[in-house]
Short mmCIF file of C-alpha atoms in Angstrom, two decimals:
data_model
loop_
_atom_site.label_atom_id
_atom_site.label_comp_id
_atom_site.label_asym_id
_atom_site.label_seq_id
_atom_site.Cartn_x
_atom_site.Cartn_y
_atom_site.Cartn_z
CA GLY A 1 84.21 121.27 87.61
CA LEU A 2 82.54 122.16 84.33
CA ASP A 3 83.13 119.98 81.26
CA PRO A 4 84.84 122.25 78.69
CA SER A 5 83.48 120.17 75.81
CA ALA A 6 79.93 120.93 76.92
CA HIS A 7 80.47 124.57 77.89
CA THR A 8 81.99 126.70 75.14
CA GLU A 9 82.43 129.76 77.36
CA HIS A 10 84.32 127.75 79.99
CA LYS A 11 86.47 126.15 77.28
CA GLU A 12 87.43 129.60 75.96
CA TYR A 13 88.18 130.76 79.50
CA LEU A 14 90.53 127.82 80.12
CA ALA A 15 92.25 128.34 76.78
CA ASP A 16 92.80 132.02 77.57
CA PHE A 17 94.06 131.19 81.07
CA CYS A 18 96.53 128.60 79.74
CA SER A 19 97.75 130.98 77.06
CA GLN A 20 98.42 133.72 79.62
CA PHE A 21 100.11 131.27 81.98
CA VAL A 22 102.47 130.00 79.27
CA ALA A 23 103.28 133.57 78.21
CA LYS A 24 104.13 134.58 81.78
CA VAL A 25 106.37 131.54 82.29
CA LYS A 26 108.20 132.31 79.04
CA GLN A 27 108.73 135.90 80.21
CA LEU A 28 110.25 134.68 83.48
CA ILE A 29 112.56 132.26 81.65
CA ASP A 30 113.66 134.97 79.21
CA ARG A 31 114.35 137.33 82.10
CA VAL A 32 116.54 134.75 83.84
CA VAL A 33 118.47 134.07 80.63
CA ASP A 34 118.98 137.80 79.97
CA ASN A 35 120.28 138.37 83.49
CA TYR A 36 122.47 135.26 83.66
CA ALA A 37 125.65 136.98 82.45
CA GLU A 38 125.17 139.83 84.88
CA MET A 39 124.51 137.46 87.78
CA GLN A 40 127.65 135.47 86.94
CA TYR A 41 129.62 138.71 87.12
CA LEU A 42 128.12 139.57 90.50
CA LYS A 43 129.07 136.16 91.87
CA GLU A 44 132.73 137.10 91.42
CA MET A 45 132.41 140.31 93.41
CA PRO A 46 133.80 140.36 96.98
CA ILE A 47 130.55 141.76 98.37
CA LYS A 48 128.27 139.69 96.16
CA GLU A 49 125.78 139.02 98.95
CA LEU A 50 125.19 142.75 99.34
CA TYR A 51 124.38 143.05 95.64
CA TYR A 52 122.03 140.09 95.82
CA LYS A 53 120.21 141.84 98.68
CA LEU A 54 119.97 145.07 96.71
CA LEU A 55 118.59 143.28 93.65
CA GLU A 56 116.07 141.38 95.75
CA SER A 57 114.89 144.50 97.61
CA SER A 58 114.59 146.49 94.38
CA ALA A 59 112.51 143.75 92.71
CA VAL A 60 110.15 143.44 95.69
CA SER A 61 109.80 147.22 95.97
CA LEU A 62 108.98 147.60 92.28
CA ALA A 63 106.41 144.78 92.39
CA HIS A 64 104.63 146.26 95.42
CA SER A 65 104.71 149.90 94.33
CA GLN A 66 103.34 149.20 90.84
CA LYS A 67 100.17 147.75 92.38
CA PHE A 68 99.86 150.31 95.17
CA VAL A 69 96.51 152.12 95.47
CA ALA A 70 94.66 154.14 98.12
CA ARG A 71 96.24 154.82 101.55
CA GLU A 72 96.58 158.53 100.73
CA ASP A 73 96.25 159.50 104.41
CA VAL A 74 99.07 157.17 105.46
CA MET A 75 101.37 158.25 102.63
CA SER A 76 100.68 161.90 103.41
CA ALA A 77 101.52 161.37 107.09
CA ILE A 78 104.80 159.57 106.27
CA ARG A 79 105.74 162.18 103.68
CA GLU A 80 105.27 164.95 106.25
CA LEU A 81 107.45 163.09 108.77
CA VAL A 82 110.19 162.22 106.26
CA THR A 83 110.47 165.78 104.95
CA SER A 84 110.24 167.43 108.38
CA GLU A 85 113.20 168.62 110.47
CA GLU A 86 112.44 166.03 113.17
CA SER A 87 115.19 163.47 113.62
CA LYS A 88 113.54 160.51 115.35
CA PRO A 89 112.78 157.22 113.53
CA ILE A 90 109.31 156.76 112.03
CA ILE A 91 107.32 153.64 112.88
CA LEU A 92 104.61 152.24 110.60
CA HIS A 93 102.49 149.61 112.37
CA GLY A 94 99.42 147.55 111.55
CA GLY A 95 97.94 144.07 111.59
CA GLN A 96 99.02 141.13 109.48
CA GLY A 97 98.19 141.74 105.82
CA SER A 98 97.40 145.41 106.35
CA GLY A 99 99.74 146.50 103.56
CA LYS A 100 102.87 147.58 105.45
CA SER A 101 105.26 146.16 102.84
CA ALA A 102 103.35 147.91 100.06
CA VAL A 103 103.53 151.25 101.91
CA ILE A 104 107.27 150.85 102.57
CA SER A 105 107.76 150.06 98.87
CA LYS A 106 105.77 153.11 97.81
CA VAL A 107 107.78 155.30 100.17
CA ALA A 108 110.99 154.02 98.54
CA THR A 109 109.77 154.92 95.04
CA SER A 110 108.38 158.30 96.19
CA LEU A 111 111.51 159.70 97.84
CA VAL A 112 112.80 161.53 94.77
CA GLU A 113 109.44 163.24 94.28
CA TRP A 114 109.11 164.10 97.98
CA THR A 115 112.61 165.52 98.44
CA GLY A 116 113.37 166.91 95.00
CA THR A 117 116.79 165.21 95.20
CA GLN A 118 118.25 161.72 94.74
CA PRO A 119 118.38 160.33 98.30
CA ILE A 120 120.55 157.39 99.30
CA CYS A 121 118.04 154.62 100.07
CA VAL A 122 118.79 151.53 102.15
CA LEU A 123 115.82 149.17 101.78
CA ARG A 124 115.39 145.79 103.45
CA TYR A 125 112.44 143.39 103.67
CA ILE A 126 112.86 141.13 106.69
CA HIS A 127 110.90 138.07 105.53
CA ASN A 128 112.32 135.59 108.05
CA HIS A 129 113.62 135.79 111.59
CA THR A 130 116.95 137.61 111.35
CA CYS A 131 119.55 138.48 113.93
CA ALA A 132 119.79 142.24 114.51
CA HIS A 133 123.57 141.84 114.25
CA THR A 134 123.25 140.51 110.67
CA LEU A 135 120.89 143.29 109.58
CA LEU A 136 123.11 146.00 111.04
CA ASN A 137 126.12 144.56 109.25
CA GLU A 138 124.24 144.66 105.92
CA ILE A 139 123.21 148.29 106.44
CA CYS A 140 126.81 149.25 107.24
CA GLN A 141 128.03 147.42 104.12
CA GLN A 142 125.65 149.32 101.86
CA LEU A 143 126.43 152.70 103.39
CA CYS A 144 130.16 152.04 103.08
CA ALA A 145 129.79 150.80 99.50
CA THR A 146 127.91 154.01 98.64
CA ASN A 147 130.57 156.56 99.58
CA LEU A 148 133.16 154.92 101.83
CA GLU A 149 134.47 151.80 100.07
CA GLY A 150 137.67 152.02 102.07
CA GLU A 151 135.65 151.48 105.25
CA LEU A 152 134.21 148.12 104.16
CA GLU A 153 137.09 146.14 105.62
CA LYS A 154 136.82 148.10 108.87
CA ILE A 155 133.29 146.97 109.72
CA PRO A 156 133.63 145.29 113.15
CA VAL A 157 132.45 141.78 113.91
CA GLU A 158 131.81 142.25 117.63
CA TYR A 159 128.26 143.53 118.22
CA ARG A 160 128.92 146.48 120.55
CA LYS A 161 131.67 147.75 118.27
CA LEU A 162 129.36 147.32 115.27
CA VAL A 163 126.66 149.45 116.91
CA SER A 164 129.23 152.17 117.58
CA PHE A 165 130.51 151.91 113.98
CA PHE A 166 126.93 152.21 112.69
CA ASN A 167 126.31 155.40 114.66
CA ASP A 168 129.59 156.89 113.45
CA LEU A 169 128.61 155.94 109.90
CA LEU A 170 125.30 157.79 110.21
CA LEU A 171 127.19 160.91 111.30
CA LYS A 172 129.43 160.65 108.23
CA ALA A 173 126.43 160.03 105.96
CA SER A 174 124.75 163.17 107.29
CA LYS A 175 127.58 165.19 105.67
CA TRP A 176 127.31 163.62 102.22
CA GLY A 177 124.87 166.27 100.99
CA ASN A 178 122.05 163.93 99.98
CA MET A 179 119.44 162.69 102.41
CA THR A 180 119.96 159.09 103.54
CA VAL A 181 116.79 157.08 104.13
CA ILE A 182 116.80 153.64 105.77
CA LEU A 183 113.61 151.62 105.21
CA LEU A 184 113.16 148.38 107.16
CA ASP A 185 110.04 146.27 106.69
CA GLY A 186 109.06 143.63 109.25
CA VAL A 187 111.30 144.53 112.21
CA GLU A 188 109.16 142.36 114.50
CA ARG A 189 111.15 139.45 113.05
CA LEU A 190 114.46 140.75 114.40
CA LEU A 191 116.11 138.54 116.99
CA PRO A 192 118.17 139.90 119.90
CA THR A 193 121.94 139.64 119.70
CA GLU A 194 124.20 138.34 122.45
CA GLY A 195 121.63 139.05 125.13
CA PHE A 196 121.06 142.65 124.02
CA PRO A 197 117.50 143.86 123.23
CA SER A 198 116.39 143.59 119.58
CA PHE A 199 116.40 147.40 119.16
CA ASP A 200 119.47 148.19 121.21
CA TRP A 201 121.12 149.39 117.97
CA LEU A 202 118.32 151.81 117.01
CA PRO A 203 119.18 155.47 117.69
CA ALA A 204 116.41 157.41 119.44
CA GLU A 205 117.75 160.53 117.67
CA LEU A 206 119.19 160.53 114.15
CA PRO A 207 121.74 162.97 112.70
CA THR A 208 120.47 165.74 110.42
CA GLY A 209 119.68 164.43 106.95
CA ILE A 210 119.22 160.83 108.11
CA LYS A 211 115.72 159.34 108.05
CA MET A 212 114.59 155.90 109.14
CA VAL A 213 111.20 154.24 108.59
CA LEU A 214 110.48 150.89 110.24
CA SER A 215 107.36 148.76 109.84
CA THR A 216 106.05 146.24 112.33
CA THR A 217 102.92 144.38 113.34
CA LYS A 218 100.83 145.47 116.30
CA GLY A 219 101.68 144.30 119.79
CA GLY A 220 104.66 144.25 122.12
CA VAL A 221 107.17 145.42 119.51
CA VAL A 222 105.26 148.70 119.11
CA ASP A 223 105.37 149.24 122.89
CA GLU A 224 109.11 148.48 122.90
CA LEU A 225 109.71 151.00 120.11
CA LYS A 226 107.60 153.65 121.85
CA ALA A 227 109.69 153.20 124.99
CA ARG A 228 112.86 153.57 122.91
CA ILE A 229 111.81 156.54 120.74
CA GLY A 230 109.52 158.30 123.20
CA ASP A 231 107.48 160.32 120.69
CA GLU A 232 104.10 158.88 119.68
CA GLN A 233 103.81 161.46 116.90
CA ARG A 234 106.39 159.40 115.01
CA PHE A 235 104.06 156.38 114.89
CA VAL A 236 101.72 155.91 111.92
CA GLU A 237 99.04 153.22 112.15
CA LEU A 238 97.66 151.28 109.20
CA THR A 239 93.98 150.78 109.96
CA ASP A 240 91.39 148.77 108.02
CA LEU A 241 90.65 149.94 104.49
CA THR A 242 87.52 152.01 104.01
CA GLU A 243 84.79 150.59 101.78
CA LYS A 244 85.83 153.01 99.02
CA GLU A 245 89.49 151.94 99.31
CA ARG A 246 88.48 148.28 99.13
CA MET A 247 86.67 148.84 95.85
CA ILE A 248 89.59 150.86 94.47
CA LEU A 249 91.92 148.00 95.41
CA MET A 250 89.71 145.39 93.73
CA ASP A 251 89.31 147.51 90.58
CA SER A 252 93.09 147.82 90.43
CA TYR A 253 93.41 144.05 90.92
CA PHE A 254 91.10 143.31 87.97
CA THR A 255 92.69 145.97 85.76
CA HIS A 256 96.19 144.62 86.43
CA ARG A 257 95.05 141.16 85.38
CA LYS A 258 93.02 142.49 82.43
CA ARG A 259 89.79 141.11 83.86
CA ARG A 260 86.28 142.54 83.97
CA ILE A 261 83.27 141.70 86.12
CA THR A 262 79.60 142.07 85.34
CA ALA A 263 77.32 144.59 87.04
CA LYS A 264 75.76 141.75 89.04
CA GLN A 265 79.15 140.49 90.15
CA ARG A 266 80.11 144.03 91.14
CA VAL A 267 77.07 144.32 93.40
CA LEU A 268 77.93 140.99 95.04
CA LEU A 269 81.55 142.09 95.48
CA LYS A 270 80.54 145.44 96.96
CA ASN A 271 78.29 143.71 99.47
CA ALA A 272 81.07 141.29 100.41
CA LEU A 273 83.49 144.18 100.97
CA GLN A 274 81.25 146.08 103.38
CA GLU A 275 82.85 144.29 106.33
CA PRO A 276 86.26 145.65 107.46
CA CYS A 277 89.16 143.66 106.05
CA SER A 278 92.86 143.93 105.29
CA PRO A 279 94.27 144.40 101.74
CA LEU A 280 95.62 140.84 101.87
CA LEU A 281 92.15 139.40 102.46
#
């Protein structure tokens, strides 16, 4: 590396970097301290795990949506499907790093604008392999906690009974007045339960006022979902970013980090981004 004592510009850069790093760490520590009392309170709640999940999902959604750029065609397609009268689940699919989590997050934060109401939103990011039974139980818990607290203790343990309970719950939710939207990111990580297929619980038709958006990678899971849902119009594909979208994404990246590049660096970056790539790359 460069010797800071011999390169003033590099020395200033390192000093600025260290200053920003320390400031960010202090912000994180302050945030933890501020939230400690609230978290201690949540630990005493009987359904504390549900609240932890809600806090985690909200934090991830906010982080993704704040940095979201481009993908207007995909967002427009999902908006049309969510606000339509059609009742089948919506499937968002694309390669690894294509931005599925960011799109799901942006959908979550756009629902009020799209519907003109305050929908009930169940949002889950499936980061690790998870049993479908566990996920379904969490969804039922949140729906019950929203308007049917007396039903919480009635959630069945046995899988087939849980699937039936879930479907009955969706029917009840359809009569609450507000739209209910279930957003599940990364369903390819769902594991089958007790020998049943991974998507045995997924209704091919949803009650009026219930919407469901699932994201998954390309491959066999998409084929399985097509066989279950049967309507390819409900599938939205995340393709590679266009060259213009790549530049918009990079400009947003630099702006968010309060960085600037020279005209020469911009030319080099533009040339490097001419090849198709995912947002992650």
